[in-house]
């Protein structure tokens, strides 16, 4: 079996190197093929997403990405390579499991999976000048909602999660979010899951005040973006938050954080989100036991008190990785 590895920019290459060592340490038996994407790729090849990378991705069920840096200054011809990938491979569901790994990290005992729509909603990229201002197109379609909710139901069933909550704003966006909510109840009916719904503002509060009531959240693009950053912050920050972008053929796994240019090249990044993203990739490739081992070792490493600086510790990326690999050898 083959998978593509895209180190990317900034802290990406360092944390991906840690994740690759973790994958190799559990003898996953995957041939890992390296590919380019991002600002470094642009400097070397003239493209943020070289055609060769797209071709490689067409051949594999999964890819692990570090992070990429977007240009800071406005460039009308720039097309986000991540959005391009999401569209090319129709990666319609963004999955973000967010769990507090230890009582000494983060603020709230959360253990939720956020399933976020990844192809439409507020992220259509269609904006036009009108009169004195700008109008942004926001799209919610039946097909996108159905497949998203179905994917979220699959995740509940695969992972033994009992409760699913639809997060929306249908008191204001009656037709678009109303459609999403309606489809949510149509699809969850008869699944045996406990299905309920929350307005997005109430969901933002519930993450803090009633975390025990949340299990799997299924939501539209912008709400998912905001709630998952909130949830990550409540459980220890971006260094611990993995994610997956799933389509019907390809799964793209990446830490939720960006390329953190402020600490790039300084051996300071926390590789945990990248390692947990690698675990999600192994689960996607039907290697649940190996995925669980990677996750157990993360919990155990943290429980033994090893921490990078973002989590209040002193270890650099490489030292933390060495400790992690030692622990991995024992679980
Ligand atoms: P980009 O422009 O690529 O999105 P960014 O710096 O705007 O980068 P993030 O990379 O998501 O956004 O990070 C925000 C801050 O969080 C960074 O400045 C960095 O200090 C910190 N950070 C993010 N990821 C990590 C990590 N894995 N380990 C330690 N600190 C991190």
mmCIF file of C-alpha atoms and ligand atoms in Angstrom:
data_model
loop_
_atom_site.group_PDB
_atom_site.id
_atom_site.type_symbol
_atom_site.label_atom_id
_atom_site.label_comp_id
_atom_site.label_asym_id
_atom_site.label_seq_id
_atom_site.Cartn_x
_atom_site.Cartn_y
_atom_site.Cartn_z
ATOM 1 C CA UNK A 1 0.000 0.000 0.000
ATOM 2 C CA UNK A 2 1.186 3.511 -0.852
ATOM 3 C CA UNK A 3 0.582 6.874 0.822
ATOM 4 C CA UNK A 4 1.839 10.330 -0.075
ATOM 5 C CA UNK A 5 3.740 12.480 2.406
ATOM 6 C CA UNK A 6 3.745 16.250 1.883
ATOM 7 C CA UNK A 7 6.059 17.983 4.391
ATOM 8 C CA UNK A 8 5.128 21.488 3.132
ATOM 9 C CA UNK A 9 6.424 24.713 4.699
ATOM 10 C CA UNK A 10 7.432 26.218 8.033
ATOM 11 C CA UNK A 11 7.163 23.706 10.860
ATOM 12 C CA UNK A 12 5.615 21.170 8.421
ATOM 13 C CA UNK A 13 8.786 19.215 7.521
ATOM 14 C CA UNK A 14 9.870 18.830 11.175
ATOM 15 C CA UNK A 15 6.565 17.529 12.488
ATOM 16 C CA UNK A 16 5.990 15.300 9.459
ATOM 17 C CA UNK A 17 9.407 13.732 10.053
ATOM 18 C CA UNK A 18 8.226 12.816 13.570
ATOM 19 C CA UNK A 19 4.978 11.353 12.230
ATOM 20 C CA UNK A 20 6.828 9.316 9.603
ATOM 21 C CA UNK A 21 9.082 7.832 12.299
ATOM 22 C CA UNK A 22 5.974 6.901 14.282
ATOM 23 C CA UNK A 23 4.380 5.207 11.251
ATOM 24 C CA UNK A 24 7.604 3.290 10.604
ATOM 25 C CA UNK A 25 7.918 2.304 14.254
ATOM 26 C CA UNK A 26 4.607 0.416 14.167
ATOM 27 C CA UNK A 27 5.595 -1.421 10.960
ATOM 28 C CA UNK A 28 2.587 -0.144 9.072
ATOM 29 C CA UNK A 29 4.036 -1.578 5.851
ATOM 30 C CA UNK A 30 3.124 1.485 3.821
ATOM 31 C CA UNK A 31 5.313 2.781 1.018
ATOM 32 C CA UNK A 32 5.607 6.506 1.718
ATOM 33 C CA UNK A 33 6.118 8.689 -1.360
ATOM 34 C CA UNK A 34 7.159 12.315 -0.813
ATOM 35 C CA UNK A 35 5.501 15.148 -2.743
ATOM 36 C CA UNK A 36 5.677 18.945 -2.819
ATOM 37 C CA UNK A 37 3.101 21.622 -2.119
ATOM 38 C CA UNK A 38 3.064 25.153 -0.720
ATOM 39 C CA UNK A 39 5.350 28.191 -0.781
ATOM 40 C CA UNK A 40 8.569 26.147 -1.018
ATOM 41 C CA UNK A 41 7.115 24.219 -3.948
ATOM 42 C CA UNK A 42 6.228 27.548 -5.566
ATOM 43 C CA UNK A 43 9.829 28.776 -5.240
ATOM 44 C CA UNK A 44 11.212 25.557 -6.655
ATOM 45 C CA UNK A 45 8.678 24.765 -9.369
ATOM 46 C CA UNK A 46 6.615 27.915 -9.965
ATOM 47 C CA UNK A 47 3.474 26.195 -8.661
ATOM 48 C CA UNK A 48 1.942 25.941 -5.177
ATOM 49 C CA UNK A 49 0.461 22.613 -6.163
ATOM 50 C CA UNK A 50 2.615 20.978 -8.836
ATOM 51 C CA UNK A 51 0.849 18.730 -11.335
ATOM 52 C CA UNK A 52 3.142 15.881 -10.265
ATOM 53 C CA UNK A 53 1.694 16.051 -6.740
ATOM 54 C CA UNK A 54 -1.857 15.868 -8.079
ATOM 55 C CA UNK A 55 -0.898 12.864 -10.227
ATOM 56 C CA UNK A 56 0.662 11.085 -7.232
ATOM 57 C CA UNK A 57 -2.455 11.736 -5.142
ATOM 58 C CA UNK A 58 -4.660 10.159 -7.812
ATOM 59 C CA UNK A 59 -2.894 6.869 -7.159
ATOM 60 C CA UNK A 60 -3.184 6.582 -3.374
ATOM 61 C CA UNK A 61 -5.940 6.239 -0.750
ATOM 62 C CA UNK A 62 -4.271 8.611 1.710
ATOM 63 C CA UNK A 63 -1.836 11.471 2.176
ATOM 64 C CA UNK A 64 -0.275 13.145 5.200
ATOM 65 C CA UNK A 65 0.386 16.880 4.976
ATOM 66 C CA UNK A 66 2.473 19.001 7.371
ATOM 67 C CA UNK A 67 1.391 22.570 6.733
ATOM 68 C CA UNK A 68 1.727 25.171 4.047
ATOM 69 C CA UNK A 69 2.377 28.908 4.131
ATOM 70 C CA UNK A 70 0.050 31.183 2.167
ATOM 71 C CA UNK A 71 1.349 34.462 0.728
ATOM 72 C CA UNK A 72 0.802 37.349 3.144
ATOM 73 C CA UNK A 73 0.240 40.063 0.553
ATOM 74 C CA UNK A 74 -2.893 39.983 -1.597
ATOM 75 C CA UNK A 75 -2.248 38.367 -4.934
ATOM 76 C CA UNK A 76 -5.307 38.092 -7.188
ATOM 77 C CA UNK A 77 -3.868 35.127 -9.087
ATOM 78 C CA UNK A 78 -3.151 33.070 -5.930
ATOM 79 C CA UNK A 79 -5.313 30.014 -5.519
ATOM 80 C CA UNK A 80 -5.051 28.223 -2.222
ATOM 81 C CA UNK A 81 -3.507 24.822 -2.973
ATOM 82 C CA UNK A 82 -5.490 23.311 -0.106
ATOM 83 C CA UNK A 83 -8.792 24.538 -1.505
ATOM 84 C CA UNK A 84 -7.658 23.333 -4.920
ATOM 85 C CA UNK A 85 -6.986 19.857 -3.493
ATOM 86 C CA UNK A 86 -10.299 19.795 -1.675
ATOM 87 C CA UNK A 87 -12.083 20.604 -4.914
ATOM 88 C CA UNK A 88 -10.022 18.325 -7.183
ATOM 89 C CA UNK A 89 -10.533 15.313 -4.925
ATOM 90 C CA UNK A 90 -13.920 16.396 -3.618
ATOM 91 C CA UNK A 91 -12.747 16.122 -0.003
ATOM 92 C CA UNK A 92 -16.146 16.968 1.344
ATOM 93 C CA UNK A 93 -15.873 16.071 5.017
ATOM 94 C CA UNK A 94 -13.395 17.599 7.438
ATOM 95 C CA UNK A 95 -13.080 15.495 10.582
ATOM 96 C CA UNK A 96 -11.593 16.994 13.717
ATOM 97 C CA UNK A 97 -11.449 14.805 16.815
ATOM 98 C CA UNK A 98 -10.737 17.005 19.812
ATOM 99 C CA UNK A 99 -9.920 15.456 23.140
ATOM 100 C CA UNK A 100 -8.223 16.700 26.256
ATOM 101 C CA UNK A 101 -5.268 14.370 26.612
ATOM 102 C CA UNK A 102 -4.414 15.073 30.235
ATOM 103 C CA UNK A 103 -5.863 17.145 33.140
ATOM 104 C CA UNK A 104 -2.720 19.301 33.166
ATOM 105 C CA UNK A 105 -3.275 20.351 29.567
ATOM 106 C CA UNK A 106 -6.101 22.605 28.448
ATOM 107 C CA UNK A 107 -9.120 23.822 30.373
ATOM 108 C CA UNK A 108 -12.125 21.641 29.633
ATOM 109 C CA UNK A 109 -12.759 17.887 29.603
ATOM 110 C CA UNK A 110 -13.870 17.677 26.026
ATOM 111 C CA UNK A 111 -13.985 14.587 23.857
ATOM 112 C CA UNK A 112 -15.786 15.511 20.656
ATOM 113 C CA UNK A 113 -15.505 14.813 16.968
ATOM 114 C CA UNK A 114 -16.409 17.772 14.767
ATOM 115 C CA UNK A 115 -17.522 16.794 11.268
ATOM 116 C CA UNK A 116 -17.411 19.889 9.118
ATOM 117 C CA UNK A 117 -18.698 20.442 5.579
ATOM 118 C CA UNK A 118 -15.673 21.232 3.425
ATOM 119 C CA UNK A 119 -16.838 22.215 -0.057
ATOM 120 C CA UNK A 120 -19.469 24.944 0.119
ATOM 121 C CA UNK A 121 -21.219 27.139 2.707
ATOM 122 C CA UNK A 122 -19.280 30.363 3.183
ATOM 123 C CA UNK A 123 -16.228 29.064 1.320
ATOM 124 C CA UNK A 124 -17.516 29.278 -2.239
ATOM 125 C CA UNK A 125 -14.955 31.982 -2.974
ATOM 126 C CA UNK A 126 -17.594 33.879 -4.948
ATOM 127 C CA UNK A 127 -17.653 37.552 -4.002
ATOM 128 C CA UNK A 128 -18.778 40.479 -6.080
ATOM 129 C CA UNK A 129 -18.806 44.243 -5.704
ATOM 130 C CA UNK A 130 -22.358 45.520 -5.502
ATOM 131 C CA UNK A 131 -23.254 49.134 -4.893
ATOM 132 C CA UNK A 132 -21.109 50.387 -2.050
ATOM 133 C CA UNK A 133 -20.153 46.960 -0.744
ATOM 134 C CA UNK A 134 -19.403 43.330 -1.474
ATOM 135 C CA UNK A 135 -21.812 40.415 -1.671
ATOM 136 C CA UNK A 136 -20.524 36.933 -0.759
ATOM 137 C CA UNK A 137 -22.265 33.856 -2.056
ATOM 138 C CA UNK A 138 -23.038 31.162 0.498
ATOM 139 C CA UNK A 139 -24.279 27.821 -0.776
ATOM 140 C CA UNK A 140 -25.994 24.952 1.025
ATOM 141 C CA UNK A 141 -27.082 22.041 -1.161
ATOM 142 C CA UNK A 142 -29.077 18.911 -0.412
ATOM 143 C CA UNK A 143 -26.378 16.622 -1.820
ATOM 144 C CA UNK A 144 -23.600 18.150 0.284
ATOM 145 C CA UNK A 145 -25.704 17.984 3.456
ATOM 146 C CA UNK A 146 -26.785 14.406 2.836
ATOM 147 C CA UNK A 147 -23.334 13.010 2.245
ATOM 148 C CA UNK A 148 -21.911 14.988 5.170
ATOM 149 C CA UNK A 149 -24.526 13.736 7.614
ATOM 150 C CA UNK A 150 -24.129 10.184 6.266
ATOM 151 C CA UNK A 151 -20.373 10.383 6.844
ATOM 152 C CA UNK A 152 -20.936 11.650 10.382
ATOM 153 C CA UNK A 153 -23.346 8.754 11.043
ATOM 154 C CA UNK A 154 -20.684 6.301 9.768
ATOM 155 C CA UNK A 155 -18.146 7.819 12.144
ATOM 156 C CA UNK A 156 -20.550 7.434 15.085
ATOM 157 C CA UNK A 157 -21.104 3.810 14.168
ATOM 158 C CA UNK A 158 -17.434 2.991 13.538
ATOM 159 C CA UNK A 159 -16.301 4.610 16.762
ATOM 160 C CA UNK A 160 -19.171 3.628 19.032
ATOM 161 C CA UNK A 161 -20.375 7.211 19.537
ATOM 162 C CA UNK A 162 -24.004 7.426 20.628
ATOM 163 C CA UNK A 163 -24.951 11.052 20.227
ATOM 164 C CA UNK A 164 -24.925 13.311 17.179
ATOM 165 C CA UNK A 165 -25.640 17.047 17.272
ATOM 166 C CA UNK A 166 -26.422 19.206 14.241
ATOM 167 C CA UNK A 167 -25.041 22.742 14.661
ATOM 168 C CA UNK A 168 -26.618 25.494 12.532
ATOM 169 C CA UNK A 169 -28.145 28.967 12.591
ATOM 170 C CA UNK A 170 -31.573 28.214 11.186
ATOM 171 C CA UNK A 171 -33.308 30.851 13.309
ATOM 172 C CA UNK A 172 -31.688 33.422 10.997
ATOM 173 C CA UNK A 173 -30.744 31.468 7.890
ATOM 174 C CA UNK A 174 -34.112 29.771 7.691
ATOM 175 C CA UNK A 175 -33.920 28.307 4.225
ATOM 176 C CA UNK A 176 -30.253 27.297 3.906
ATOM 177 C CA UNK A 177 -29.526 26.171 7.462
ATOM 178 C CA UNK A 178 -33.159 25.080 7.752
ATOM 179 C CA UNK A 179 -32.518 22.661 4.869
ATOM 180 C CA UNK A 180 -29.396 21.320 6.593
ATOM 181 C CA UNK A 181 -31.285 20.752 9.841
ATOM 182 C CA UNK A 182 -34.170 19.054 8.051
ATOM 183 C CA UNK A 183 -31.795 16.695 6.197
ATOM 184 C CA UNK A 184 -29.991 15.938 9.465
ATOM 185 C CA UNK A 185 -33.199 14.608 11.031
ATOM 186 C CA UNK A 186 -34.189 12.741 7.844
ATOM 187 C CA UNK A 187 -30.858 10.904 7.687
ATOM 188 C CA UNK A 188 -30.378 10.178 11.393
ATOM 189 C CA UNK A 189 -33.905 8.804 11.815
ATOM 190 C CA UNK A 190 -33.849 5.059 12.399
ATOM 191 C CA UNK A 191 -30.079 4.912 12.990
ATOM 192 C CA UNK A 192 -30.481 4.344 16.716
ATOM 193 C CA UNK A 193 -28.343 7.404 17.433
ATOM 194 C CA UNK A 194 -29.449 10.094 19.836
ATOM 195 C CA UNK A 195 -29.872 13.047 17.460
ATOM 196 C CA UNK A 196 -30.341 16.662 18.547
ATOM 197 C CA UNK A 197 -29.454 20.129 17.312
ATOM 198 C CA UNK A 198 -28.012 23.385 18.607
ATOM 199 C CA UNK A 199 -27.688 26.916 17.306
ATOM 200 C CA UNK A 200 -24.043 27.703 16.646
ATOM 201 C CA UNK A 201 -23.890 30.356 19.383
ATOM 202 C CA UNK A 202 -25.287 27.859 21.902
ATOM 203 C CA UNK A 203 -22.811 25.240 20.676
ATOM 204 C CA UNK A 204 -19.913 27.654 21.248
ATOM 205 C CA UNK A 205 -21.099 28.065 24.841
ATOM 206 C CA UNK A 206 -21.773 24.344 25.333
ATOM 207 C CA UNK A 207 -18.178 23.460 24.424
ATOM 208 C CA UNK A 208 -17.162 25.368 27.540
ATOM 209 C CA UNK A 209 -20.081 24.871 29.896
ATOM 210 C CA UNK A 210 -21.557 21.459 29.008
ATOM 211 C CA UNK A 211 -18.811 19.496 27.284
ATOM 212 C CA UNK A 212 -20.278 16.217 28.572
ATOM 213 C CA UNK A 213 -23.372 16.768 26.399
ATOM 214 C CA UNK A 214 -21.364 16.846 23.173
ATOM 215 C CA UNK A 215 -20.157 13.778 21.346
ATOM 216 C CA UNK A 216 -20.206 14.078 17.537
ATOM 217 C CA UNK A 217 -21.015 17.481 16.035
ATOM 218 C CA UNK A 218 -21.974 17.764 12.376
ATOM 219 C CA UNK A 219 -21.929 21.279 11.000
ATOM 220 C CA UNK A 220 -21.467 23.633 8.059
ATOM 221 C CA UNK A 221 -18.138 24.986 6.901
ATOM 222 C CA UNK A 222 -17.650 28.291 8.745
ATOM 223 C CA UNK A 223 -19.229 27.114 12.014
ATOM 224 C CA UNK A 224 -16.985 24.047 11.977
ATOM 225 C CA UNK A 225 -13.904 26.163 11.373
ATOM 226 C CA UNK A 226 -14.606 28.405 14.340
ATOM 227 C CA UNK A 227 -15.870 25.744 16.759
ATOM 228 C CA UNK A 228 -12.931 23.457 16.088
ATOM 229 C CA UNK A 229 -10.402 26.199 16.847
ATOM 230 C CA UNK A 230 -12.321 26.982 20.022
ATOM 231 C CA UNK A 231 -12.393 23.315 21.008
ATOM 232 C CA UNK A 232 -8.674 22.938 20.233
ATOM 233 C CA UNK A 233 -7.861 25.944 22.399
ATOM 234 C CA UNK A 234 -9.938 24.484 25.257
ATOM 235 C CA UNK A 235 -8.040 21.214 25.130
ATOM 236 C CA UNK A 236 -4.465 22.463 24.965
ATOM 237 C CA UNK A 237 -4.035 24.288 21.709
ATOM 238 C CA UNK A 238 -3.304 23.658 18.089
ATOM 239 C CA UNK A 239 -0.279 21.490 18.749
ATOM 240 C CA UNK A 240 -2.634 18.668 19.809
ATOM 241 C CA UNK A 241 -5.357 18.919 17.145
ATOM 242 C CA UNK A 242 -5.311 16.485 14.192
ATOM 243 C CA UNK A 243 -7.702 16.448 11.240
ATOM 244 C CA UNK A 244 -8.770 14.540 8.155
ATOM 245 C CA UNK A 245 -10.273 15.709 4.884
ATOM 246 C CA UNK A 246 -12.224 12.833 3.426
ATOM 247 C CA UNK A 247 -13.585 12.280 -0.049
ATOM 248 C CA UNK A 248 -14.792 9.092 -1.672
ATOM 249 C CA UNK A 249 -11.334 8.096 -2.952
ATOM 250 C CA UNK A 250 -8.703 10.099 -1.059
ATOM 251 C CA UNK A 251 -8.206 10.977 2.598
ATOM 252 C CA UNK A 252 -5.884 13.910 3.334
ATOM 253 C CA UNK A 253 -4.644 14.005 6.927
ATOM 254 C CA UNK A 254 -3.120 17.124 8.463
ATOM 255 C CA UNK A 255 -2.677 18.920 11.770
ATOM 256 C CA UNK A 256 -5.256 21.667 12.244
ATOM 257 C CA UNK A 257 -2.540 24.262 12.752
ATOM 258 C CA UNK A 258 -0.740 26.165 10.019
ATOM 259 C CA UNK A 259 2.953 26.444 9.217
ATOM 260 C CA UNK A 260 3.719 28.677 12.264
ATOM 261 C CA UNK A 261 6.439 30.721 10.524
ATOM 262 C CA UNK A 262 7.298 32.368 13.868
ATOM 263 C CA UNK A 263 8.810 29.128 15.195
ATOM 264 C CA UNK A 264 9.832 27.458 11.928
ATOM 265 C CA UNK A 265 13.319 25.951 11.880
ATOM 266 C CA UNK A 266 13.727 26.370 15.649
ATOM 267 C CA UNK A 267 12.930 22.774 16.709
ATOM 268 C CA UNK A 268 10.103 24.107 18.887
ATOM 269 C CA UNK A 269 6.965 22.732 17.234
ATOM 270 C CA UNK A 270 4.803 20.181 18.977
ATOM 271 C CA UNK A 271 4.594 17.139 16.675
ATOM 272 C CA UNK A 272 1.582 15.626 18.505
ATOM 273 C CA UNK A 273 -1.068 16.897 16.063
ATOM 274 C CA UNK A 274 0.929 15.461 13.162
ATOM 275 C CA UNK A 275 1.372 12.102 14.941
ATOM 276 C CA UNK A 276 -2.358 11.968 15.763
ATOM 277 C CA UNK A 277 -3.120 12.829 12.116
ATOM 278 C CA UNK A 278 -0.912 9.885 11.110
ATOM 279 C CA UNK A 279 -2.961 7.706 13.486
ATOM 280 C CA UNK A 280 -6.161 8.864 11.762
ATOM 281 C CA UNK A 281 -4.543 7.956 8.441
ATOM 282 C CA UNK A 282 -3.743 4.435 9.648
ATOM 283 C CA UNK A 283 -7.332 3.997 10.871
ATOM 284 C CA UNK A 284 -8.545 5.126 7.431
ATOM 285 C CA UNK A 285 -6.268 2.476 5.902
ATOM 286 C CA UNK A 286 -7.943 -0.185 8.077
ATOM 287 C CA UNK A 287 -5.092 -0.392 10.558
ATOM 288 C CA UNK A 288 -7.081 0.466 13.660
ATOM 289 C CA UNK A 289 -4.807 -1.470 16.003
ATOM 290 C CA UNK A 290 -1.727 0.438 14.875
ATOM 291 C CA UNK A 291 -3.674 3.709 15.022
ATOM 292 C CA UNK A 292 -4.681 2.941 18.602
ATOM 293 C CA UNK A 293 -1.057 2.204 19.489
ATOM 294 C CA UNK A 294 0.062 5.592 18.181
ATOM 295 C CA UNK A 295 -2.730 7.274 20.175
ATOM 296 C CA UNK A 296 -2.070 5.304 23.364
ATOM 297 C CA UNK A 297 1.594 6.259 23.169
ATOM 298 C CA UNK A 298 0.643 9.952 22.864
ATOM 299 C CA UNK A 299 -1.493 9.690 26.015
ATOM 300 C CA UNK A 300 1.258 7.833 27.834
ATOM 301 C CA UNK A 301 4.004 10.263 26.765
ATOM 302 C CA UNK A 302 1.930 13.167 28.048
ATOM 303 C CA UNK A 303 1.033 11.261 31.225
ATOM 304 C CA UNK A 304 4.745 10.707 31.880
ATOM 305 C CA UNK A 305 5.178 14.490 31.839
ATOM 306 C CA UNK A 306 6.993 15.009 28.543
ATOM 307 C CA UNK A 307 5.970 18.342 27.003
ATOM 308 C CA UNK A 308 6.989 20.711 24.253
ATOM 309 C CA UNK A 309 7.090 24.431 24.985
ATOM 310 C CA UNK A 310 3.552 25.253 23.759
ATOM 311 C CA UNK A 311 2.298 22.797 26.419
ATOM 312 C CA UNK A 312 4.375 24.319 29.184
ATOM 313 C CA UNK A 313 7.374 22.020 28.825
ATOM 314 C CA UNK A 314 10.954 22.392 27.717
ATOM 315 C CA UNK A 315 11.443 19.726 25.065
ATOM 316 C CA UNK A 316 12.183 20.520 21.457
ATOM 317 C CA UNK A 317 10.458 18.705 18.592
ATOM 318 C CA UNK A 318 13.260 16.180 18.254
ATOM 319 C CA UNK A 319 13.678 15.442 21.966
ATOM 320 C CA UNK A 320 9.910 15.039 22.373
ATOM 321 C CA UNK A 321 9.850 12.702 19.378
ATOM 322 C CA UNK A 322 12.625 10.550 20.874
ATOM 323 C CA UNK A 323 10.667 10.281 24.154
ATOM 324 C CA UNK A 324 7.504 9.461 22.229
ATOM 325 C CA UNK A 325 9.224 6.719 20.233
ATOM 326 C CA UNK A 326 10.642 5.211 23.430
ATOM 327 C CA UNK A 327 7.148 5.121 24.938
ATOM 328 C CA UNK A 328 5.702 3.759 21.687
ATOM 329 C CA UNK A 329 8.070 0.840 22.005
ATOM 330 C CA UNK A 330 6.450 -0.035 25.344
ATOM 331 C CA UNK A 331 2.713 0.203 24.571
HETATM 332 P P1 LIG B 1 -0.202 30.038 8.751
HETATM 333 O O1 LIG B 1 -0.074 31.374 8.107
HETATM 334 O O2 LIG B 1 0.583 28.987 8.041
HETATM 335 O O3 LIG B 1 -1.620 29.617 9.021
HETATM 336 P P2 LIG B 1 -0.004 30.989 11.484
HETATM 337 O O4 LIG B 1 1.204 31.226 12.330
HETATM 338 O O5 LIG B 1 -0.852 32.111 11.095
HETATM 339 O O6 LIG B 1 0.493 30.166 10.194
HETATM 340 P P3 LIG B 1 -0.681 28.666 12.929
HETATM 341 O O7 LIG B 1 0.475 28.002 12.287
HETATM 342 O O8 LIG B 1 -1.947 27.894 12.934
HETATM 343 O O9 LIG B 1 -0.992 30.009 12.241
HETATM 344 O O10 LIG B 1 -0.243 28.977 14.410
HETATM 345 C C1 LIG B 1 -0.634 30.000 15.237
HETATM 346 C C2 LIG B 1 0.377 30.044 16.392
HETATM 347 O O11 LIG B 1 0.286 28.860 17.186
HETATM 348 C C3 LIG B 1 1.794 30.080 15.835
HETATM 349 O O12 LIG B 1 2.252 31.382 15.876
HETATM 350 C C4 LIG B 1 2.585 29.169 16.708
HETATM 351 O O13 LIG B 1 3.352 29.899 17.626
HETATM 352 C C5 LIG B 1 1.562 28.315 17.441
HETATM 353 N N1 LIG B 1 1.600 26.932 16.932
HETATM 354 C C6 LIG B 1 0.901 26.411 15.908
HETATM 355 N N2 LIG B 1 1.173 25.115 15.735
HETATM 356 C C7 LIG B 1 2.066 24.782 16.679
HETATM 357 C C8 LIG B 1 2.762 23.571 17.026
HETATM 358 N N3 LIG B 1 2.580 22.413 16.355
HETATM 359 N N4 LIG B 1 3.622 23.617 18.058
HETATM 360 C C9 LIG B 1 3.831 24.742 18.762
HETATM 361 N N5 LIG B 1 3.218 25.903 18.485
HETATM 362 C C10 LIG B 1 2.349 25.939 17.464
#
